[in-house]
Amino acid sequence: MNEGMVMVQGGGNELLENGREATVNVIMKMVEKARKKNVRVTVTSLLRRPTCNEEYERLCKEVNRDLHEKILGMKAKSIWKREVSSSFLDRDDLIQAGCFLRDGVHLSQEGKTKLHQRFIWWIRATHLLMEGRMD
């Protein structure tokens, strides 16, 4: 029986230095550690930034796609084995001018509120789904 959920939010601060593969590997290692403790894991997408350059934008999309594919693969296996499931939460809709501070990296109060609301919605929806109360 699982007792909770862990949300893994990968950061993009060192994405350009570390690259796609290393970033995905670090996040997936965190997922594996949490799954060994028999908790549900939700991986959230790297946030794209309004002021990022083209290379960062490309890498961010690639990392998010890779993470999404890996989590979907884990989810499919966990259904067959009746294990604790994992999921991926895309947060791309946060990319709006008012969601970031002037530095274009850190979330504004509006961005933090939207992020928190998304997390709360996801936690509630996942909980209801696990209890079989969601169609």
mmCIF file of N, CA and C in Angstrom:
data_model
loop_
_atom_site.group_PDB
_atom_site.id
_atom_site.type_symbol
_atom_site.label_atom_id
_atom_site.label_comp_id
_atom_site.label_asym_id
_atom_site.label_seq_id
_atom_site.Cartn_x
_atom_site.Cartn_y
_atom_site.Cartn_z
ATOM 1 N N MET A 1 0.846 -1.189 0.000
ATOM 2 C CA MET A 1 0.000 0.000 0.000
ATOM 3 C C MET A 1 0.879 1.236 0.000
ATOM 4 N N ASN A 2 0.559 2.189 -0.865
ATOM 5 C CA ASN A 2 1.380 3.401 -0.869
ATOM 6 C C ASN A 2 0.781 4.425 0.081
ATOM 7 N N GLU A 3 1.652 5.218 0.627
ATOM 8 C CA GLU A 3 1.253 6.182 1.647
ATOM 9 C C GLU A 3 1.275 7.622 1.160
ATOM 10 N N GLY A 4 1.695 7.882 -0.049
ATOM 11 C CA GLY A 4 1.744 9.266 -0.474
ATOM 12 C C GLY A 4 2.233 9.428 -1.895
ATOM 13 N N MET A 5 2.577 10.654 -2.195
ATOM 14 C CA MET A 5 3.046 11.006 -3.526
ATOM 15 C C MET A 5 4.258 11.915 -3.399
ATOM 16 N N VAL A 6 5.194 11.703 -4.290
ATOM 17 C CA VAL A 6 6.364 12.565 -4.387
ATOM 18 C C VAL A 6 6.286 13.257 -5.740
ATOM 19 N N MET A 7 6.474 14.561 -5.739
ATOM 20 C CA MET A 7 6.527 15.306 -6.997
ATOM 21 C C MET A 7 7.979 15.686 -7.239
ATOM 22 N N VAL A 8 8.507 15.257 -8.374
ATOM 23 C CA VAL A 8 9.890 15.532 -8.746
ATOM 24 C C VAL A 8 9.872 16.627 -9.792
ATOM 25 N N GLN A 9 10.478 17.736 -9.448
ATOM 26 C CA GLN A 9 10.537 18.880 -10.358
ATOM 27 C C GLN A 9 11.988 19.106 -10.742
ATOM 28 N N GLY A 10 12.316 18.718 -11.964
ATOM 29 C CA GLY A 10 13.669 18.934 -12.441
ATOM 30 C C GLY A 10 13.907 20.402 -12.727
ATOM 31 N N GLY A 11 15.110 20.824 -12.504
ATOM 32 C CA GLY A 11 15.448 22.219 -12.752
ATOM 33 C C GLY A 11 16.188 22.386 -14.065
ATOM 34 N N GLY A 12 16.120 23.571 -14.604
ATOM 35 C CA GLY A 12 16.786 23.844 -15.865
ATOM 36 C C GLY A 12 17.985 24.753 -15.738
ATOM 37 N N ASN A 13 18.374 25.087 -14.497
ATOM 38 C CA ASN A 13 19.474 26.038 -14.328
ATOM 39 C C ASN A 13 20.773 25.572 -14.964
ATOM 40 N N GLU A 14 21.034 24.280 -14.947
ATOM 41 C CA GLU A 14 22.283 23.760 -15.501
ATOM 42 C C GLU A 14 22.040 22.914 -16.750
ATOM 43 N N LEU A 15 20.903 23.100 -17.367
ATOM 44 C CA LEU A 15 20.536 22.301 -18.537
ATOM 45 C C LEU A 15 21.541 22.460 -19.669
ATOM 46 N N LEU A 16 21.947 23.674 -19.950
ATOM 47 C CA LEU A 16 22.887 23.902 -21.051
ATOM 48 C C LEU A 16 24.249 23.284 -20.759
ATOM 49 N N GLU A 17 24.677 23.329 -19.492
ATOM 50 C CA GLU A 17 25.975 22.765 -19.120
ATOM 51 C C GLU A 17 25.930 21.243 -19.077
ATOM 52 N N ASN A 18 24.867 20.673 -18.495
ATOM 53 C CA ASN A 18 24.783 19.227 -18.300
ATOM 54 C C ASN A 18 24.267 18.482 -19.525
ATOM 55 N N GLY A 19 23.405 19.121 -20.285
ATOM 56 C CA GLY A 19 22.854 18.488 -21.474
ATOM 57 C C GLY A 19 21.631 17.639 -21.194
ATOM 58 N N ARG A 20 21.068 17.166 -22.269
ATOM 59 C CA ARG A 20 19.805 16.429 -22.249
ATOM 60 C C ARG A 20 19.902 15.110 -21.471
ATOM 61 N N GLU A 21 20.838 14.262 -21.860
ATOM 62 C CA GLU A 21 20.916 12.919 -21.276
ATOM 63 C C GLU A 21 21.194 12.957 -19.777
ATOM 64 N N ALA A 22 22.144 13.774 -19.362
ATOM 65 C CA ALA A 22 22.479 13.849 -17.934
ATOM 66 C C ALA A 22 21.302 14.384 -17.119
ATOM 67 N N THR A 23 20.599 15.362 -17.659
ATOM 68 C CA THR A 23 19.446 15.927 -16.952
ATOM 69 C C THR A 23 18.357 14.879 -16.787
ATOM 70 N N VAL A 24 18.053 14.153 -17.850
ATOM 71 C CA VAL A 24 17.036 13.099 -17.779
ATOM 72 C C VAL A 24 17.472 12.022 -16.785
ATOM 73 N N ASN A 25 18.736 11.623 -16.830
ATOM 74 C CA ASN A 25 19.229 10.566 -15.936
ATOM 75 C C ASN A 25 19.121 10.948 -14.463
ATOM 76 N N VAL A 26 19.464 12.181 -14.132
ATOM 77 C CA VAL A 26 19.376 12.633 -12.742
ATOM 78 C C VAL A 26 17.927 12.573 -12.254
ATOM 79 N N ILE A 27 17.013 13.043 -13.073
ATOM 80 C CA ILE A 27 15.597 13.049 -12.682
ATOM 81 C C ILE A 27 15.076 11.621 -12.548
ATOM 82 N N MET A 28 15.425 10.752 -13.490
ATOM 83 C CA MET A 28 14.943 9.374 -13.432
ATOM 84 C C MET A 28 15.529 8.616 -12.250
ATOM 85 N N LYS A 29 16.750 8.950 -11.832
ATOM 86 C CA LYS A 29 17.319 8.332 -10.626
ATOM 87 C C LYS A 29 16.498 8.712 -9.403
ATOM 88 N N MET A 30 16.051 9.964 -9.342
ATOM 89 C CA MET A 30 15.189 10.393 -8.228
ATOM 90 C C MET A 30 13.877 9.621 -8.246
ATOM 91 N N VAL A 31 13.330 9.418 -9.442
ATOM 92 C CA VAL A 31 12.076 8.678 -9.583
ATOM 93 C C VAL A 31 12.254 7.242 -9.078
ATOM 94 N N GLU A 32 13.329 6.595 -9.483
ATOM 95 C CA GLU A 32 13.580 5.216 -9.066
ATOM 96 C C GLU A 32 13.734 5.102 -7.549
ATOM 97 N N LYS A 33 14.429 6.046 -6.937
ATOM 98 C CA LYS A 33 14.585 6.026 -5.479
ATOM 99 C C LYS A 33 13.228 6.132 -4.788
ATOM 100 N N ALA A 34 12.392 7.015 -5.276
ATOM 101 C CA ALA A 34 11.069 7.195 -4.664
ATOM 102 C C ALA A 34 10.202 5.963 -4.876
ATOM 103 N N ARG A 35 10.252 5.383 -6.069
ATOM 104 C CA ARG A 35 9.432 4.193 -6.359
ATOM 105 C C ARG A 35 9.827 3.008 -5.481
ATOM 106 N N LYS A 36 11.098 2.925 -5.125
ATOM 107 C CA LYS A 36 11.555 1.845 -4.241
ATOM 108 C C LYS A 36 10.912 1.947 -2.860
ATOM 109 N N LYS A 37 10.450 3.130 -2.515
ATOM 110 C CA LYS A 37 9.780 3.334 -1.233
ATOM 111 C C LYS A 37 8.270 3.144 -1.359
ATOM 112 N N ASN A 38 7.837 2.685 -2.556
ATOM 113 C CA ASN A 38 6.442 2.356 -2.824
ATOM 114 C C ASN A 38 5.498 3.556 -2.703
ATOM 115 N N VAL A 39 5.930 4.687 -3.241
ATOM 116 C CA VAL A 39 5.058 5.866 -3.299
ATOM 117 C C VAL A 39 4.824 6.234 -4.760
ATOM 118 N N ARG A 40 3.699 6.879 -5.008
ATOM 119 C CA ARG A 40 3.418 7.378 -6.353
ATOM 120 C C ARG A 40 4.370 8.532 -6.648
ATOM 121 N N VAL A 41 4.836 8.596 -7.864
ATOM 122 C CA VAL A 41 5.772 9.645 -8.266
ATOM 123 C C VAL A 41 5.173 10.416 -9.434
ATOM 124 N N THR A 42 5.158 11.726 -9.316
ATOM 125 C CA THR A 42 4.766 12.592 -10.417
ATOM 126 C C THR A 42 5.973 13.435 -10.797
ATOM 127 N N VAL A 43 6.377 13.338 -12.047
ATOM 128 C CA VAL A 43 7.474 14.149 -12.563
ATOM 129 C C VAL A 43 6.851 15.344 -13.268
ATOM 130 N N THR A 44 7.284 16.525 -12.896
ATOM 131 C CA THR A 44 6.770 17.723 -13.549
ATOM 132 C C THR A 44 7.773 18.192 -14.606
ATOM 133 N N SER A 45 7.238 18.743 -15.670
ATOM 134 C CA SER A 45 8.086 19.187 -16.772
ATOM 135 C C SER A 45 8.999 20.327 -16.350
ATOM 136 N N LEU A 46 10.139 20.410 -17.023
ATOM 137 C CA LEU A 46 11.000 21.568 -16.842
ATOM 138 C C LEU A 46 10.251 22.774 -17.364
ATOM 139 N N LEU A 47 10.319 23.859 -16.642
ATOM 140 C CA LEU A 47 9.638 25.070 -17.094
ATOM 141 C C LEU A 47 10.447 25.761 -18.179
ATOM 142 N N ARG A 48 9.795 26.011 -19.289
ATOM 143 C CA ARG A 48 10.418 26.847 -20.300
ATOM 144 C C ARG A 48 10.344 28.280 -19.793
ATOM 145 N N ARG A 49 11.248 29.095 -20.241
ATOM 146 C CA ARG A 49 11.334 30.467 -19.753
ATOM 147 C C ARG A 49 11.136 31.452 -20.899
ATOM 148 N N PRO A 50 10.464 32.556 -20.618
ATOM 149 C CA PRO A 50 10.207 33.520 -21.690
ATOM 150 C C PRO A 50 11.466 34.167 -22.251
ATOM 151 N N THR A 51 12.544 34.156 -21.493
ATOM 152 C CA THR A 51 13.766 34.820 -21.950
ATOM 153 C C THR A 51 14.853 33.836 -22.370
ATOM 154 N N CYS A 52 14.517 32.559 -22.531
ATOM 155 C CA CYS A 52 15.549 31.575 -22.839
ATOM 156 C C CYS A 52 15.956 31.649 -24.312
ATOM 157 N N ASN A 53 17.161 31.160 -24.566
ATOM 158 C CA ASN A 53 17.640 31.161 -25.951
ATOM 159 C C ASN A 53 17.140 29.905 -26.667
ATOM 160 N N GLU A 54 17.396 29.822 -27.952
ATOM 161 C CA GLU A 54 16.880 28.724 -28.769
ATOM 162 C C GLU A 54 17.422 27.365 -28.332
ATOM 163 N N GLU A 55 18.692 27.319 -27.936
ATOM 164 C CA GLU A 55 19.269 26.040 -27.508
ATOM 165 C C GLU A 55 18.607 25.547 -26.224
ATOM 166 N N TYR A 56 18.407 26.452 -25.275
ATOM 167 C CA TYR A 56 17.729 26.066 -24.027
ATOM 168 C C TYR A 56 16.315 25.582 -24.341
ATOM 169 N N GLU A 57 15.617 26.300 -25.172
ATOM 170 C CA GLU A 57 14.249 25.943 -25.556
ATOM 171 C C GLU A 57 14.210 24.544 -26.178
ATOM 172 N N ARG A 58 15.126 24.269 -27.077
ATOM 173 C CA ARG A 58 15.189 22.962 -27.734
ATOM 174 C C ARG A 58 15.477 21.859 -26.722
ATOM 175 N N LEU A 59 16.488 22.075 -25.881
ATOM 176 C CA LEU A 59 16.840 21.068 -24.878
ATOM 177 C C LEU A 59 15.707 20.829 -23.889
ATOM 178 N N CYS A 60 15.052 21.888 -23.496
ATOM 179 C CA CYS A 60 13.942 21.781 -22.552
ATOM 180 C C CYS A 60 12.827 20.914 -23.139
ATOM 181 N N LYS A 61 12.483 21.162 -24.380
ATOM 182 C CA LYS A 61 11.444 20.362 -25.043
ATOM 183 C C LYS A 61 11.875 18.901 -25.162
ATOM 184 N N GLU A 62 13.145 18.680 -25.500
ATOM 185 C CA GLU A 62 13.642 17.310 -25.647
ATOM 186 C C GLU A 62 13.646 16.571 -24.314
ATOM 187 N N VAL A 63 14.100 17.245 -23.257
ATOM 188 C CA VAL A 63 14.113 16.623 -21.926
ATOM 189 C C VAL A 63 12.690 16.296 -21.497
ATOM 190 N N ASN A 64 11.772 17.232 -21.687
ATOM 191 C CA ASN A 64 10.379 16.983 -21.307
ATOM 192 C C ASN A 64 9.791 15.810 -22.089
ATOM 193 N N ARG A 65 10.094 15.735 -23.373
ATOM 194 C CA ARG A 65 9.596 14.626 -24.186
ATOM 195 C C ARG A 65 10.184 13.303 -23.693
ATOM 196 N N ASP A 66 11.499 13.286 -23.431
ATOM 197 C CA ASP A 66 12.151 12.069 -22.945
ATOM 198 C C ASP A 66 11.568 11.619 -21.609
ATOM 199 N N LEU A 67 11.381 12.575 -20.701
ATOM 200 C CA LEU A 67 10.819 12.241 -19.390
ATOM 201 C C LEU A 67 9.400 11.689 -19.541
ATOM 202 N N HIS A 68 8.617 12.348 -20.376
ATOM 203 C CA HIS A 68 7.238 11.908 -20.586
ATOM 204 C C HIS A 68 7.212 10.472 -21.124
ATOM 205 N N GLU A 69 8.060 10.180 -22.098
ATOM 206 C CA GLU A 69 8.115 8.833 -22.677
ATOM 207 C C GLU A 69 8.554 7.802 -21.638
ATOM 208 N N LYS A 70 9.559 8.131 -20.843
ATOM 209 C CA LYS A 70 10.043 7.195 -19.824
ATOM 210 C C LYS A 70 8.980 6.931 -18.756
ATOM 211 N N ILE A 71 8.294 7.978 -18.342
ATOM 212 C CA ILE A 71 7.254 7.818 -17.327
ATOM 213 C C ILE A 71 6.085 7.008 -17.883
ATOM 214 N N LEU A 72 5.704 7.257 -19.137
ATOM 215 C CA LEU A 72 4.637 6.461 -19.748
ATOM 216 C C LEU A 72 5.028 4.983 -19.816
ATOM 217 N N GLY A 73 6.280 4.718 -20.129
ATOM 218 C CA GLY A 73 6.761 3.338 -20.152
ATOM 219 C C GLY A 73 6.688 2.695 -18.780
ATOM 220 N N MET A 74 7.081 3.436 -17.758
ATOM 221 C CA MET A 74 7.001 2.934 -16.385
ATOM 222 C C MET A 74 5.549 2.678 -15.996
ATOM 223 N N LYS A 75 4.676 3.597 -16.403
ATOM 224 C CA LYS A 75 3.253 3.469 -16.075
ATOM 225 C C LYS A 75 2.668 2.197 -16.689
ATOM 226 N N ALA A 76 3.000 1.943 -17.956
ATOM 227 C CA ALA A 76 2.494 0.746 -18.624
ATOM 228 C C ALA A 76 2.968 -0.514 -17.902
ATOM 229 N N LYS A 77 4.240 -0.563 -17.533
ATOM 230 C CA LYS A 77 4.767 -1.732 -16.821
ATOM 231 C C LYS A 77 4.106 -1.888 -15.456
ATOM 232 N N SER A 78 3.888 -0.780 -14.775
ATOM 233 C CA SER A 78 3.326 -0.857 -13.427
ATOM 234 C C SER A 78 1.880 -1.347 -13.443
ATOM 235 N N ILE A 79 1.155 -1.060 -14.524
ATOM 236 C CA ILE A 79 -0.229 -1.540 -14.629
ATOM 237 C C ILE A 79 -0.233 -3.059 -14.703
ATOM 238 N N TRP A 80 0.653 -3.618 -15.528
ATOM 239 C CA TRP A 80 0.706 -5.069 -15.680
ATOM 240 C C TRP A 80 1.176 -5.751 -14.403
ATOM 241 N N LYS A 81 2.097 -5.112 -13.689
ATOM 242 C CA LYS A 81 2.637 -5.719 -12.469
ATOM 243 C C LYS A 81 1.831 -5.349 -11.225
ATOM 244 N N ARG A 82 0.828 -4.482 -11.417
ATOM 245 C CA ARG A 82 0.004 -3.986 -10.301
ATOM 246 C C ARG A 82 0.857 -3.301 -9.228
ATOM 247 N N GLU A 83 1.795 -2.512 -9.698
ATOM 248 C CA GLU A 83 2.674 -1.752 -8.818
ATOM 249 C C GLU A 83 2.180 -0.310 -8.727
ATOM 250 N N VAL A 84 2.838 0.439 -7.875
ATOM 251 C CA VAL A 84 2.552 1.861 -7.734
ATOM 252 C C VAL A 84 2.905 2.550 -9.044
ATOM 253 N N SER A 85 2.048 3.440 -9.472
ATOM 254 C CA SER A 85 2.202 4.085 -10.764
ATOM 255 C C SER A 85 2.947 5.416 -10.664
ATOM 256 N N SER A 86 3.444 5.872 -11.803
ATOM 257 C CA SER A 86 4.091 7.179 -11.925
ATOM 258 C C SER A 86 3.339 7.986 -12.968
ATOM 259 N N SER A 87 3.521 9.292 -12.941
ATOM 260 C CA SER A 87 2.843 10.139 -13.915
ATOM 261 C C SER A 87 3.704 11.351 -14.252
ATOM 262 N N PHE A 88 3.312 12.046 -15.314
ATOM 263 C CA PHE A 88 4.032 13.216 -15.802
ATOM 264 C C PHE A 88 3.067 14.390 -15.852
ATOM 265 N N LEU A 89 3.462 15.508 -15.292
ATOM 266 C CA LEU A 89 2.627 16.706 -15.260
ATOM 267 C C LEU A 89 3.298 17.800 -16.080
ATOM 268 N N ASP A 90 2.659 18.167 -17.179
ATOM 269 C CA ASP A 90 3.188 19.206 -18.061
ATOM 270 C C ASP A 90 2.723 20.568 -17.557
ATOM 271 N N ARG A 91 3.653 21.491 -17.414
ATOM 272 C CA ARG A 91 3.323 22.813 -16.889
ATOM 273 C C ARG A 91 3.594 23.916 -17.908
ATOM 274 N N ASP A 92 3.582 23.580 -19.184
ATOM 275 C CA ASP A 92 3.910 24.570 -20.215
ATOM 276 C C ASP A 92 2.964 25.763 -20.247
ATOM 277 N N ASP A 93 1.745 25.605 -19.765
ATOM 278 C CA ASP A 93 0.814 26.729 -19.811
ATOM 279 C C ASP A 93 1.197 27.848 -18.854
ATOM 280 N N LEU A 94 2.198 27.635 -18.012
ATOM 281 C CA LEU A 94 2.651 28.699 -17.109
ATOM 282 C C LEU A 94 3.469 29.758 -17.847
ATOM 283 N N ILE A 95 3.845 29.468 -19.070
ATOM 284 C CA ILE A 95 4.705 30.392 -19.799
ATOM 285 C C ILE A 95 3.894 31.546 -20.329
ATOM 286 N N GLN A 96 3.745 32.503 -19.519
ATOM 287 C CA GLN A 96 3.049 33.737 -19.871
ATOM 288 C C GLN A 96 3.846 34.875 -19.262
ATOM 289 N N ALA A 97 3.735 36.016 -19.849
ATOM 290 C CA ALA A 97 4.530 37.161 -19.394
ATOM 291 C C ALA A 97 4.366 37.435 -17.901
ATOM 292 N N GLY A 98 3.146 37.359 -17.390
ATOM 293 C CA GLY A 98 2.904 37.699 -15.989
ATOM 294 C C GLY A 98 3.311 36.631 -14.998
ATOM 295 N N CYS A 99 3.788 35.499 -15.462
ATOM 296 C CA CYS A 99 4.124 34.394 -14.568
ATOM 297 C C CYS A 99 5.581 34.396 -14.123
ATOM 298 N N PHE A 100 6.377 35.294 -14.676
ATOM 299 C CA PHE A 100 7.788 35.356 -14.317
ATOM 300 C C PHE A 100 8.163 36.764 -13.865
ATOM 301 N N LEU A 101 9.189 36.837 -13.024
ATOM 302 C CA LEU A 101 9.746 38.133 -12.641
ATOM 303 C C LEU A 101 10.500 38.711 -13.838
ATOM 304 N N ARG A 102 10.979 39.900 -13.702
ATOM 305 C CA ARG A 102 11.698 40.555 -14.812
ATOM 306 C C ARG A 102 12.913 39.779 -15.274
ATOM 307 N N ASP A 103 13.517 38.984 -14.375
ATOM 308 C CA ASP A 103 14.705 38.227 -14.783
ATOM 309 C C ASP A 103 14.370 37.101 -15.755
ATOM 310 N N GLY A 104 13.066 36.785 -15.901
ATOM 311 C CA GLY A 104 12.640 35.761 -16.835
ATOM 312 C C GLY A 104 12.938 34.342 -16.389
ATOM 313 N N VAL A 105 13.425 34.175 -15.160
ATOM 314 C CA VAL A 105 13.796 32.863 -14.645
ATOM 315 C C VAL A 105 12.899 32.466 -13.471
ATOM 316 N N HIS A 106 12.736 33.359 -12.541
ATOM 317 C CA HIS A 106 11.980 33.068 -11.319
ATOM 318 C C HIS A 106 10.505 33.411 -11.488
ATOM 319 N N LEU A 107 9.661 32.605 -10.857
ATOM 320 C CA LEU A 107 8.225 32.827 -10.958
ATOM 321 C C LEU A 107 7.787 34.046 -10.161
ATOM 322 N N SER A 108 6.854 34.788 -10.715
ATOM 323 C CA SER A 108 6.219 35.898 -10.009
ATOM 324 C C SER A 108 5.197 35.308 -9.046
ATOM 325 N N GLN A 109 4.548 36.160 -8.269
ATOM 326 C CA GLN A 109 3.512 35.670 -7.361
ATOM 327 C C GLN A 109 2.388 35.006 -8.150
ATOM 328 N N GLU A 110 2.023 35.587 -9.288
ATOM 329 C CA GLU A 110 0.996 34.979 -10.138
ATOM 330 C C GLU A 110 1.450 33.600 -10.625
ATOM 331 N N GLY A 111 2.702 33.488 -11.027
ATOM 332 C CA GLY A 111 3.239 32.206 -11.480
ATOM 333 C C GLY A 111 3.250 31.172 -10.368
ATOM 334 N N LYS A 112 3.656 31.587 -9.165
ATOM 335 C CA LYS A 112 3.658 30.667 -8.019
ATOM 336 C C LYS A 112 2.245 30.201 -7.692
ATOM 337 N N THR A 113 1.288 31.127 -7.748
ATOM 338 C CA THR A 113 -0.107 30.778 -7.470
ATOM 339 C C THR A 113 -0.610 29.762 -8.495
ATOM 340 N N LYS A 114 -0.322 30.007 -9.778
ATOM 341 C CA LYS A 114 -0.752 29.070 -10.819
ATOM 342 C C LYS A 114 -0.094 27.704 -10.639
ATOM 343 N N LEU A 115 1.182 27.703 -10.301
ATOM 344 C CA LEU A 115 1.899 26.453 -10.089
ATOM 345 C C LEU A 115 1.298 25.688 -8.911
ATOM 346 N N HIS A 116 1.054 26.377 -7.814
ATOM 347 C CA HIS A 116 0.463 25.728 -6.635
ATOM 348 C C HIS A 116 -0.929 25.199 -6.939
ATOM 349 N N GLN A 117 -1.720 25.979 -7.660
ATOM 350 C CA GLN A 117 -3.067 25.522 -8.026
ATOM 351 C C GLN A 117 -2.999 24.271 -8.885
ATOM 352 N N ARG A 118 -2.045 24.221 -9.816
ATOM 353 C CA ARG A 118 -1.886 23.048 -10.678
ATOM 354 C C ARG A 118 -1.492 21.834 -9.840
ATOM 355 N N PHE A 119 -0.574 22.021 -8.899
ATOM 356 C CA PHE A 119 -0.160 20.913 -8.042
ATOM 357 C C PHE A 119 -1.328 20.403 -7.197
ATOM 358 N N ILE A 120 -2.080 21.309 -6.625
ATOM 359 C CA ILE A 120 -3.226 20.912 -5.796
ATOM 360 C C ILE A 120 -4.246 20.155 -6.640
ATOM 361 N N TRP A 121 -4.557 20.656 -7.821
ATOM 362 C CA TRP A 121 -5.484 19.968 -8.717
ATOM 363 C C TRP A 121 -4.983 18.563 -9.025
ATOM 364 N N TRP A 122 -3.693 18.444 -9.345
ATOM 365 C CA TRP A 122 -3.113 17.152 -9.709
ATOM 366 C C TRP A 122 -3.172 16.168 -8.543
ATOM 367 N N ILE A 123 -2.841 16.635 -7.366
ATOM 368 C CA ILE A 123 -2.866 15.772 -6.184
ATOM 369 C C ILE A 123 -4.282 15.280 -5.915
ATOM 370 N N ARG A 124 -5.242 16.180 -5.967
ATOM 371 C CA ARG A 124 -6.643 15.786 -5.746
ATOM 372 C C ARG A 124 -7.121 14.806 -6.807
ATOM 373 N N ALA A 125 -6.840 15.102 -8.073
ATOM 374 C CA ALA A 125 -7.282 14.227 -9.163
ATOM 375 C C ALA A 125 -6.649 12.851 -9.035
ATOM 376 N N THR A 126 -5.368 12.805 -8.719
ATOM 377 C CA THR A 126 -4.673 11.529 -8.565
ATOM 378 C C THR A 126 -5.235 10.744 -7.396
ATOM 379 N N HIS A 127 -5.516 11.421 -6.303
ATOM 380 C CA HIS A 127 -6.079 10.760 -5.119
ATOM 381 C C HIS A 127 -7.455 10.166 -5.442
ATOM 382 N N LEU A 128 -8.293 10.936 -6.113
ATOM 383 C CA LEU A 128 -9.624 10.450 -6.470
ATOM 384 C C LEU A 128 -9.537 9.267 -7.432
ATOM 385 N N LEU A 129 -8.614 9.348 -8.366
ATOM 386 C CA LEU A 129 -8.428 8.271 -9.333
ATOM 387 C C LEU A 129 -7.987 6.994 -8.620
ATOM 388 N N MET A 130 -7.078 7.129 -7.676
ATOM 389 C CA MET A 130 -6.586 5.962 -6.938
ATOM 390 C C MET A 130 -7.695 5.335 -6.092
ATOM 391 N N GLU A 131 -8.623 6.148 -5.638
ATOM 392 C CA GLU A 131 -9.747 5.628 -4.849
ATOM 393 C C GLU A 131 -10.876 5.127 -5.730
ATOM 394 N N GLY A 132 -10.730 5.303 -7.059
ATOM 395 C CA GLY A 132 -11.758 4.831 -7.980
ATOM 396 C C GLY A 132 -12.994 5.714 -8.020
ATOM 397 N N ARG A 133 -12.866 6.967 -7.609
ATOM 398 C CA ARG A 133 -14.019 7.864 -7.570
ATOM 399 C C ARG A 133 -14.041 8.824 -8.750
ATOM 400 N N MET A 134 -13.167 8.645 -9.713
ATOM 401 C CA MET A 134 -13.102 9.573 -10.843
ATOM 402 C C MET A 134 -13.384 8.794 -12.120
ATOM 403 N N ASP A 135 -14.276 9.283 -12.930
ATOM 404 C CA ASP A 135 -14.621 8.601 -14.182
ATOM 405 C C ASP A 135 -13.543 8.786 -15.221
#
